[in-house]
Tab-separated table of C-alpha atoms in Angstrom:
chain	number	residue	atom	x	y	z
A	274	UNK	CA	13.223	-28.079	46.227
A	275	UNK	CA	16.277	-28.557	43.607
A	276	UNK	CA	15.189	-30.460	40.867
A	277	UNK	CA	18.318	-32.057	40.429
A	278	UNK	CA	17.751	-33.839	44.254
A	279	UNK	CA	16.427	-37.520	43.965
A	280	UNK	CA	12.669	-38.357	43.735
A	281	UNK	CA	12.250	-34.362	42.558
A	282	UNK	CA	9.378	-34.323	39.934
A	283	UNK	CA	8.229	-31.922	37.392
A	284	UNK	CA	4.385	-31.697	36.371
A	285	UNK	CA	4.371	-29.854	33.151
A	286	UNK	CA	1.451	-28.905	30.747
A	287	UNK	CA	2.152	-28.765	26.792
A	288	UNK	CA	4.713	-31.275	27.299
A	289	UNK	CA	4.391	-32.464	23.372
A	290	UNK	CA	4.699	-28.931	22.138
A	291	UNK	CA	7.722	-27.466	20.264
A	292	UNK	CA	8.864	-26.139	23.483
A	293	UNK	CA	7.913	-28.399	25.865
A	294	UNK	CA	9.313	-31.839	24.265
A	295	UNK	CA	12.216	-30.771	24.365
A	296	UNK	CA	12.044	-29.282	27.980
A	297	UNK	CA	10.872	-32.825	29.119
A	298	UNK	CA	13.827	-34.432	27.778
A	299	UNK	CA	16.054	-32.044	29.303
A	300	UNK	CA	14.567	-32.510	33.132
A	301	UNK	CA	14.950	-35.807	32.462
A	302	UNK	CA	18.079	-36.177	31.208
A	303	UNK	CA	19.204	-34.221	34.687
A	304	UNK	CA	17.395	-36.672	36.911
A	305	UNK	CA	14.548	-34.865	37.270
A	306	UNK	CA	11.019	-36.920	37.340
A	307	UNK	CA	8.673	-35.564	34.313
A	308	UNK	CA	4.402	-35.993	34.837
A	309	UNK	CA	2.844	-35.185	31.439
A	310	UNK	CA	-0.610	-34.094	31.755
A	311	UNK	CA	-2.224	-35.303	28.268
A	312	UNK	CA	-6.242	-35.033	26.955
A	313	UNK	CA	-6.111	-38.675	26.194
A	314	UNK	CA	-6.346	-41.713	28.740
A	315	UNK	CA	-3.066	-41.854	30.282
A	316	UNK	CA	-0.553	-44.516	29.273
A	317	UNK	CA	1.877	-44.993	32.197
A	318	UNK	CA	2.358	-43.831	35.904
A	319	UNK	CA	3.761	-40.789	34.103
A	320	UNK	CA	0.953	-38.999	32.641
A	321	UNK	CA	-2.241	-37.673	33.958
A	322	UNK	CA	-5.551	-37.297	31.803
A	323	UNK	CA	-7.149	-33.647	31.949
A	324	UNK	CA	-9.594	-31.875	30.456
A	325	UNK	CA	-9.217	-28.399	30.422
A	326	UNK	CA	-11.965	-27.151	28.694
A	327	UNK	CA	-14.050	-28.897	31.457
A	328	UNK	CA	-12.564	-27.929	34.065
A	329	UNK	CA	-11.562	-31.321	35.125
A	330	UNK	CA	-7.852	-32.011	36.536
A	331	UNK	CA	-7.392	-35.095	39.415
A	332	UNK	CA	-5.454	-33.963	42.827
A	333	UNK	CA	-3.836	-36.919	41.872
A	334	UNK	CA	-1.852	-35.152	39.263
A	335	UNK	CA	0.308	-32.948	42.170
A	336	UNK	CA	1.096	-36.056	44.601
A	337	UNK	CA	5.013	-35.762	44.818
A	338	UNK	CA	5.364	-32.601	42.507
A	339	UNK	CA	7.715	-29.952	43.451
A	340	UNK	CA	6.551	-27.614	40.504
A	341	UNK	CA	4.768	-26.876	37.730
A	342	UNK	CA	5.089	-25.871	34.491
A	343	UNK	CA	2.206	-24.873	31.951
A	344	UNK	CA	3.414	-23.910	28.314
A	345	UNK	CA	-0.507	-25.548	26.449
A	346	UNK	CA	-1.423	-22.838	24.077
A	347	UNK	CA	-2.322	-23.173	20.773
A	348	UNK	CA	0.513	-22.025	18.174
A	349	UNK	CA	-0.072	-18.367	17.059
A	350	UNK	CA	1.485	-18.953	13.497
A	351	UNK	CA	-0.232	-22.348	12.971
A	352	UNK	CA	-3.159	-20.733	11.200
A	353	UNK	CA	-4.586	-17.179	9.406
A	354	UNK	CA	-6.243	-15.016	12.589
A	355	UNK	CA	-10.370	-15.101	11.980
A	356	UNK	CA	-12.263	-13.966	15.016
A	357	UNK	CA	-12.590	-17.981	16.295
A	358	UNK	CA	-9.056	-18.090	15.964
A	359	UNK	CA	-8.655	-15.440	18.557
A	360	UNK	CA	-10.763	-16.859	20.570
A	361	UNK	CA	-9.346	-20.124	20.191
A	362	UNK	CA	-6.127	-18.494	21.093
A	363	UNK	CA	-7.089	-16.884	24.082
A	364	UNK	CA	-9.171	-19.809	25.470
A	365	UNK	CA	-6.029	-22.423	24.733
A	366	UNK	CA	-4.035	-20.287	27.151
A	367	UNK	CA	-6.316	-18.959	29.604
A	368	UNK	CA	-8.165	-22.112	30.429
A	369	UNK	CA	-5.045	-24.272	30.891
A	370	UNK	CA	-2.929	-22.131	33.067
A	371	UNK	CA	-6.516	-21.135	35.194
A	372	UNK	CA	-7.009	-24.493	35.655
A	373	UNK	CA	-3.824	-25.185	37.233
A	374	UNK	CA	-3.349	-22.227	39.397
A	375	UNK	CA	-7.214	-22.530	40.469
A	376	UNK	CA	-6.209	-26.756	41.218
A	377	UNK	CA	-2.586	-25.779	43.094
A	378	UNK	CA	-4.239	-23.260	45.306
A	379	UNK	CA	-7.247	-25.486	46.133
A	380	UNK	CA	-4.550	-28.609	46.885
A	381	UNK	CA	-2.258	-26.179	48.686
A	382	UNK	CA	0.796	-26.976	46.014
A	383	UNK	CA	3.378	-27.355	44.897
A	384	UNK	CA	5.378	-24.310	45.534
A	385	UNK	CA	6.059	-23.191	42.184
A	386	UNK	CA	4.513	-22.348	38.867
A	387	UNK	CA	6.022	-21.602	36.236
A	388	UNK	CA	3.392	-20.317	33.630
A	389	UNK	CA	4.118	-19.606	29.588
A	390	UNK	CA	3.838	-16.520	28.512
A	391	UNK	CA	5.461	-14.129	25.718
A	392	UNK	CA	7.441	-11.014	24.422
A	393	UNK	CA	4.027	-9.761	22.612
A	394	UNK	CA	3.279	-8.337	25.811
A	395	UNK	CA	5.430	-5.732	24.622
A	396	UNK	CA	4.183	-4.769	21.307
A	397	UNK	CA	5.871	-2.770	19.215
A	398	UNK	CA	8.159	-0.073	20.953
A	399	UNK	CA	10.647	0.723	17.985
A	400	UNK	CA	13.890	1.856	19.574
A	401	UNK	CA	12.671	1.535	23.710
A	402	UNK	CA	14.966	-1.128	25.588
A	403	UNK	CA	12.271	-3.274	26.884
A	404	UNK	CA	12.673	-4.758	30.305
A	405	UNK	CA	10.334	-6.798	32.791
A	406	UNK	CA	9.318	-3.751	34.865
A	407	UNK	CA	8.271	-2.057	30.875
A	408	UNK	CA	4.404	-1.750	30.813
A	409	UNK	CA	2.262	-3.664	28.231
A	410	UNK	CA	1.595	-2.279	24.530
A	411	UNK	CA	-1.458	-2.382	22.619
A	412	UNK	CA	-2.853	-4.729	20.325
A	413	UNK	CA	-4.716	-8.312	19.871
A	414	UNK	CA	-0.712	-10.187	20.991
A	415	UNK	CA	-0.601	-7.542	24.075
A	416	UNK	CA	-4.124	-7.934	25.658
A	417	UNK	CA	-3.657	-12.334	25.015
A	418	UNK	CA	-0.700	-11.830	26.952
A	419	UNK	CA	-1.782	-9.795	29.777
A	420	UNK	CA	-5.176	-12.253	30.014
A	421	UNK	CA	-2.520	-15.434	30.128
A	422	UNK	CA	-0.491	-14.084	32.905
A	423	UNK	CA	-3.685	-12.410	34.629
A	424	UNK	CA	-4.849	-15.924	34.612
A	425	UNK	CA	-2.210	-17.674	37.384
A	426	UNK	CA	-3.646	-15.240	39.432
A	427	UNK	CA	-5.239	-18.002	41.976
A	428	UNK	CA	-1.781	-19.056	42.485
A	429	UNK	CA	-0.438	-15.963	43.456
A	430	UNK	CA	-3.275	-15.347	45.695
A	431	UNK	CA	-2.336	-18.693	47.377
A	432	UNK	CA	0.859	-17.222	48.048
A	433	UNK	CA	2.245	-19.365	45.844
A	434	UNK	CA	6.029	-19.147	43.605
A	435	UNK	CA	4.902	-18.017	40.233
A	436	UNK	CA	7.470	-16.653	37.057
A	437	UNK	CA	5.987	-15.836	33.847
A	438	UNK	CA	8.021	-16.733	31.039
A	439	UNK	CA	7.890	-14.336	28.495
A	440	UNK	CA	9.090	-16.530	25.364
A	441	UNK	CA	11.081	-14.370	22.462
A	442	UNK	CA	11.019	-15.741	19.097
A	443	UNK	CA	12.343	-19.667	19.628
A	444	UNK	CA	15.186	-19.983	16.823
A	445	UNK	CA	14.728	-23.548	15.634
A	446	UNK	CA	14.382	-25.267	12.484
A	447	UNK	CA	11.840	-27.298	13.289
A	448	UNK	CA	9.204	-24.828	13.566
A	449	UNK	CA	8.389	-20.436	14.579
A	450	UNK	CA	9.583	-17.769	12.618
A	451	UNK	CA	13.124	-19.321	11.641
A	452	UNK	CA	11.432	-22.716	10.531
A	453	UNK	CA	9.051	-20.549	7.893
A	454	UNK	CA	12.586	-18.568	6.998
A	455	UNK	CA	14.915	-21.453	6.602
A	456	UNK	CA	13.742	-22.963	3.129
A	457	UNK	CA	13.784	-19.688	1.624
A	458	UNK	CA	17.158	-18.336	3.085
A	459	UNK	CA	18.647	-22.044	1.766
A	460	UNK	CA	17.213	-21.025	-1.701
A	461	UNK	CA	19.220	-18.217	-1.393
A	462	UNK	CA	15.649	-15.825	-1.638
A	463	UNK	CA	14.934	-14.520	1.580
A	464	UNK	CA	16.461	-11.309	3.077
A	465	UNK	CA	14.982	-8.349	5.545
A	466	UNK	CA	11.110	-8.457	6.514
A	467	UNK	CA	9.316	-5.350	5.848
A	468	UNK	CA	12.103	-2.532	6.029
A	469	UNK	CA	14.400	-4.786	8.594
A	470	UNK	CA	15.189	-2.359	11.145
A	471	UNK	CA	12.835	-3.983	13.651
A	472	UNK	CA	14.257	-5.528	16.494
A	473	UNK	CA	13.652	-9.289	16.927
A	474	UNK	CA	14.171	-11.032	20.613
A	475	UNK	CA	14.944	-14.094	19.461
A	476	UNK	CA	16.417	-16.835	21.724
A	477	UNK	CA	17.442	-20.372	20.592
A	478	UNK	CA	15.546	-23.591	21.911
A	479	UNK	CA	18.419	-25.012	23.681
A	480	UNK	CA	19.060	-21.566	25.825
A	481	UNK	CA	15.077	-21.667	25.849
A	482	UNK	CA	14.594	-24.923	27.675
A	483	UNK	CA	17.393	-24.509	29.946
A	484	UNK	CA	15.997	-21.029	30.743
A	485	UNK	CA	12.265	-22.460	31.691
A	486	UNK	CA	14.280	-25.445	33.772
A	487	UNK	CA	16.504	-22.651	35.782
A	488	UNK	CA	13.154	-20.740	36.393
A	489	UNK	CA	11.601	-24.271	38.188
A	490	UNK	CA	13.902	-24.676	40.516
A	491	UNK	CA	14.430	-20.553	40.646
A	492	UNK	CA	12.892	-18.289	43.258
A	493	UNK	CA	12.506	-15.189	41.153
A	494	UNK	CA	8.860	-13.927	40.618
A	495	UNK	CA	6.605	-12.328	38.084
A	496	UNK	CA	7.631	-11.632	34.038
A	497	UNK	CA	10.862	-12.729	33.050
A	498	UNK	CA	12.039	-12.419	29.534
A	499	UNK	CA	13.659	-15.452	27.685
A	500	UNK	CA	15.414	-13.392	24.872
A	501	UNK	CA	18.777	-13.411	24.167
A	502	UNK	CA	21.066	-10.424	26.062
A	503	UNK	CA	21.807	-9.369	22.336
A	504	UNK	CA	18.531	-8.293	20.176
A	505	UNK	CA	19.267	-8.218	16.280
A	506	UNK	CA	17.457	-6.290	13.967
A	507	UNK	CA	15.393	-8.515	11.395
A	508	UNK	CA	17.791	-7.572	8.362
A	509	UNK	CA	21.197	-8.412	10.405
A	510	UNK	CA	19.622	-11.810	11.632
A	511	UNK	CA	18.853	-12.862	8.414
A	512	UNK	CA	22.575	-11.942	7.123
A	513	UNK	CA	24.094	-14.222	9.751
A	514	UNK	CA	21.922	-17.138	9.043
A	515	UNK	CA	22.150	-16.929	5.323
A	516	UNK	CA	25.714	-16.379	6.105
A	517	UNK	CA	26.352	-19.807	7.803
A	518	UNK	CA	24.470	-21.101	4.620
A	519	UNK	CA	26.951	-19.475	2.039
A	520	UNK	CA	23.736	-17.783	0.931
A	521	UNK	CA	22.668	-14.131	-0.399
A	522	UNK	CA	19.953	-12.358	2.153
A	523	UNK	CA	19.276	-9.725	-0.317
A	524	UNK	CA	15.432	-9.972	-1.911
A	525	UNK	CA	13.428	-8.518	0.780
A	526	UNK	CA	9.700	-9.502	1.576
A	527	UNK	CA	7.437	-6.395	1.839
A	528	UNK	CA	5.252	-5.980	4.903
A	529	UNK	CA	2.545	-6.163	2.736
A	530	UNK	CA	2.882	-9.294	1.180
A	531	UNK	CA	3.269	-10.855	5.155
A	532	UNK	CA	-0.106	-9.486	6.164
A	533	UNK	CA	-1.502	-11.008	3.165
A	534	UNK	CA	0.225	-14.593	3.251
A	535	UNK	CA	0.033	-15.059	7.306
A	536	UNK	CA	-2.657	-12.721	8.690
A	537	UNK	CA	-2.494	-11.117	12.376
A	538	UNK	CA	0.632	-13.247	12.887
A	539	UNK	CA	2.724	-11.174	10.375
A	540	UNK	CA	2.596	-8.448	13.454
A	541	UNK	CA	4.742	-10.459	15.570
A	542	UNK	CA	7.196	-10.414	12.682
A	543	UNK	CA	7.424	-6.677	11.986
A	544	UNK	CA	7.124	-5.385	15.715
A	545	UNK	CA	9.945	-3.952	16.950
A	546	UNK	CA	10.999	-5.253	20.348
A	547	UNK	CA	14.542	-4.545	21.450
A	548	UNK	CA	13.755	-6.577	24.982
A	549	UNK	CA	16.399	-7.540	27.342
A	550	UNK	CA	16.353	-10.432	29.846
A	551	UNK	CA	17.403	-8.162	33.101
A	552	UNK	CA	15.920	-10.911	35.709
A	553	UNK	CA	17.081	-13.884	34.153
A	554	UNK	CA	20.579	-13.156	33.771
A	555	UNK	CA	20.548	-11.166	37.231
A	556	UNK	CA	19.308	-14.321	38.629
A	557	UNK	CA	22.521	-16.290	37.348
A	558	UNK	CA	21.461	-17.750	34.001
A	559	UNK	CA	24.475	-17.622	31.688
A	560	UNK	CA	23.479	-18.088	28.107
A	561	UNK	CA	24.977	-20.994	25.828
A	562	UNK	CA	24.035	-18.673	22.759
A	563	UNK	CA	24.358	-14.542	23.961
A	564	UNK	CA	25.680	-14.047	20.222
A	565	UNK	CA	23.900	-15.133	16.923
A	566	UNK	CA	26.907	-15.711	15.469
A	567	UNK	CA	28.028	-18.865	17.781
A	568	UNK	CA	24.450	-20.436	17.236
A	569	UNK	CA	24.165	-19.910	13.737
A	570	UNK	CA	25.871	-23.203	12.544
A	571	UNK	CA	23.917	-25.318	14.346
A	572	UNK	CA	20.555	-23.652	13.952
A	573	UNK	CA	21.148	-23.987	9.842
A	574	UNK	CA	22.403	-27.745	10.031
């Protein structure tokens, strides 16, 4: 069912996040019907109270829904990685999209999931073109990813639609990697991480959310990447952006001093993953930023 037809709506998890606020405006904005499940009492016809580390989500919350879309995780850069954190990282992302795939195969529906997921399935493969059909890597970011995907595996067994979005590095200035890199590149004091030759898969927000709204109404299955057709290395990223500020990228931050100011997370920063998006643009996305260079205006302001 199109998204776009009338009365078509859209149950999505982690609609307040980074990614999925703005995902929720965009449905909307095309006529598309938004449910927000939220872990407060709900305030309108338009949200649905769960409770995922409970186990508790009403059948209520899939009356009229065409498909799903589960992006609840907690942030892997909000905070240093202890051993809770982990945990707390694994749980956030396991329990959520289990829930719903265990609660769509038990109701029968809807058709479709589409469940979060990300590029640190990968690893770090230096040079290797990365594609969905590459196997996983190894590492705390590889197993979380292979747990969060193994976890929709109620809906599959349902026979149910299910894509799993495997998220690049989200260029906006509002949070991720580029909102940590932003104030320092405007100060004119930022440059390569580590030695810069590591490939980033980054993908803007506005080709990310119209990416996870093509895969709702999309029949494709299983991993598919939401990079950018055009990996950059680290340095070369950071040139254009500090370009489009009239700024130097030259003083370069040494891997060492990443580990030491943000923990596990500074992995996902010097990996090297040159990963291509082979199903979604196969499936007919076309990309309103292939090139860095086109986006880099408007992702400095």
């Amino acid at each position: 069912m199109s998204t776009d037809q009338p009365g078509a709506t859209v149950l999505v998890g982690g609609a307040s996040g980074l990614i999925g606020s703005p995902l929720v405006a965009h449905l909307e904005a095309t006529g598309t019907r938004v449910r927000r499940l939220v872990r407060r009492p709900a305030s309108g016809p338009d949200e649905v109270t769960w409770a995922p580390e409970d186990g508790v989500l009403p059948d209520s919350a899939f009356d009229g829904v065409s498909a799903v879309v589960v992006l609840s995780g907690a942030g892997v850069a909000d905070k240093r990685w202890t051993s809770s954190r982990r945990r707390e990282l694994l749980r956030s992302r396991t329990s959520t999209t289990s829930l719903i795939a265990r609660r769509m195969a038990e109701v029968g529906g809807p058709r479709r999931l589409v469940a979060g997921s990300a590029v640190g399935f990968y690893a770090d493969r230096d040079e290797e073109e990365l594609t969905e059909t590459s196997g996983p890597g190894e590492g705390f970011l590889a197993e979380l990813t292979q747990a969060w995907e193994a976890a929709a595996q109620p809906a599959r067994d349902a026979g149910l639609s299910v894509a799993h979005a495997r998220t690049g590095l989200v260029l906006t200035p509002d949070g991720g990697a580029l909102g940590r890199l932003l104030p320092l590149l405007r100060l004119g004091v930022a440059g390569p991480m580590g030695h810069g030759r590591q490939w980033w898969p980054w993908i803007t927000l506005t080709d990310e959310v119209r990416a996870l709204a093509h895969l709702v109404t999309s029949d494709v299955t299983g991993p598919v990447n939401l990079t950018a057709p055009e990996p950059l290395r680290n340095a070369e990223l950071t040139r254009v952006l500090a370009r489009a500020l009239n700024r130097p990228a030259t003083v370069p931050v040494p891997g060492i001093a990443l580990r030491i100011g943000l923990g596990g997370f500074a992995a996902e920063l010097l990996n090297s993953q040159r990963v291509l998006p082979t199903v979604l643009e196969a499936d007919g996305f076309v990309f309103t930023h292939p090139r860095l260079e086109a986006a880099a205006a408007e992702l400095v302001g």
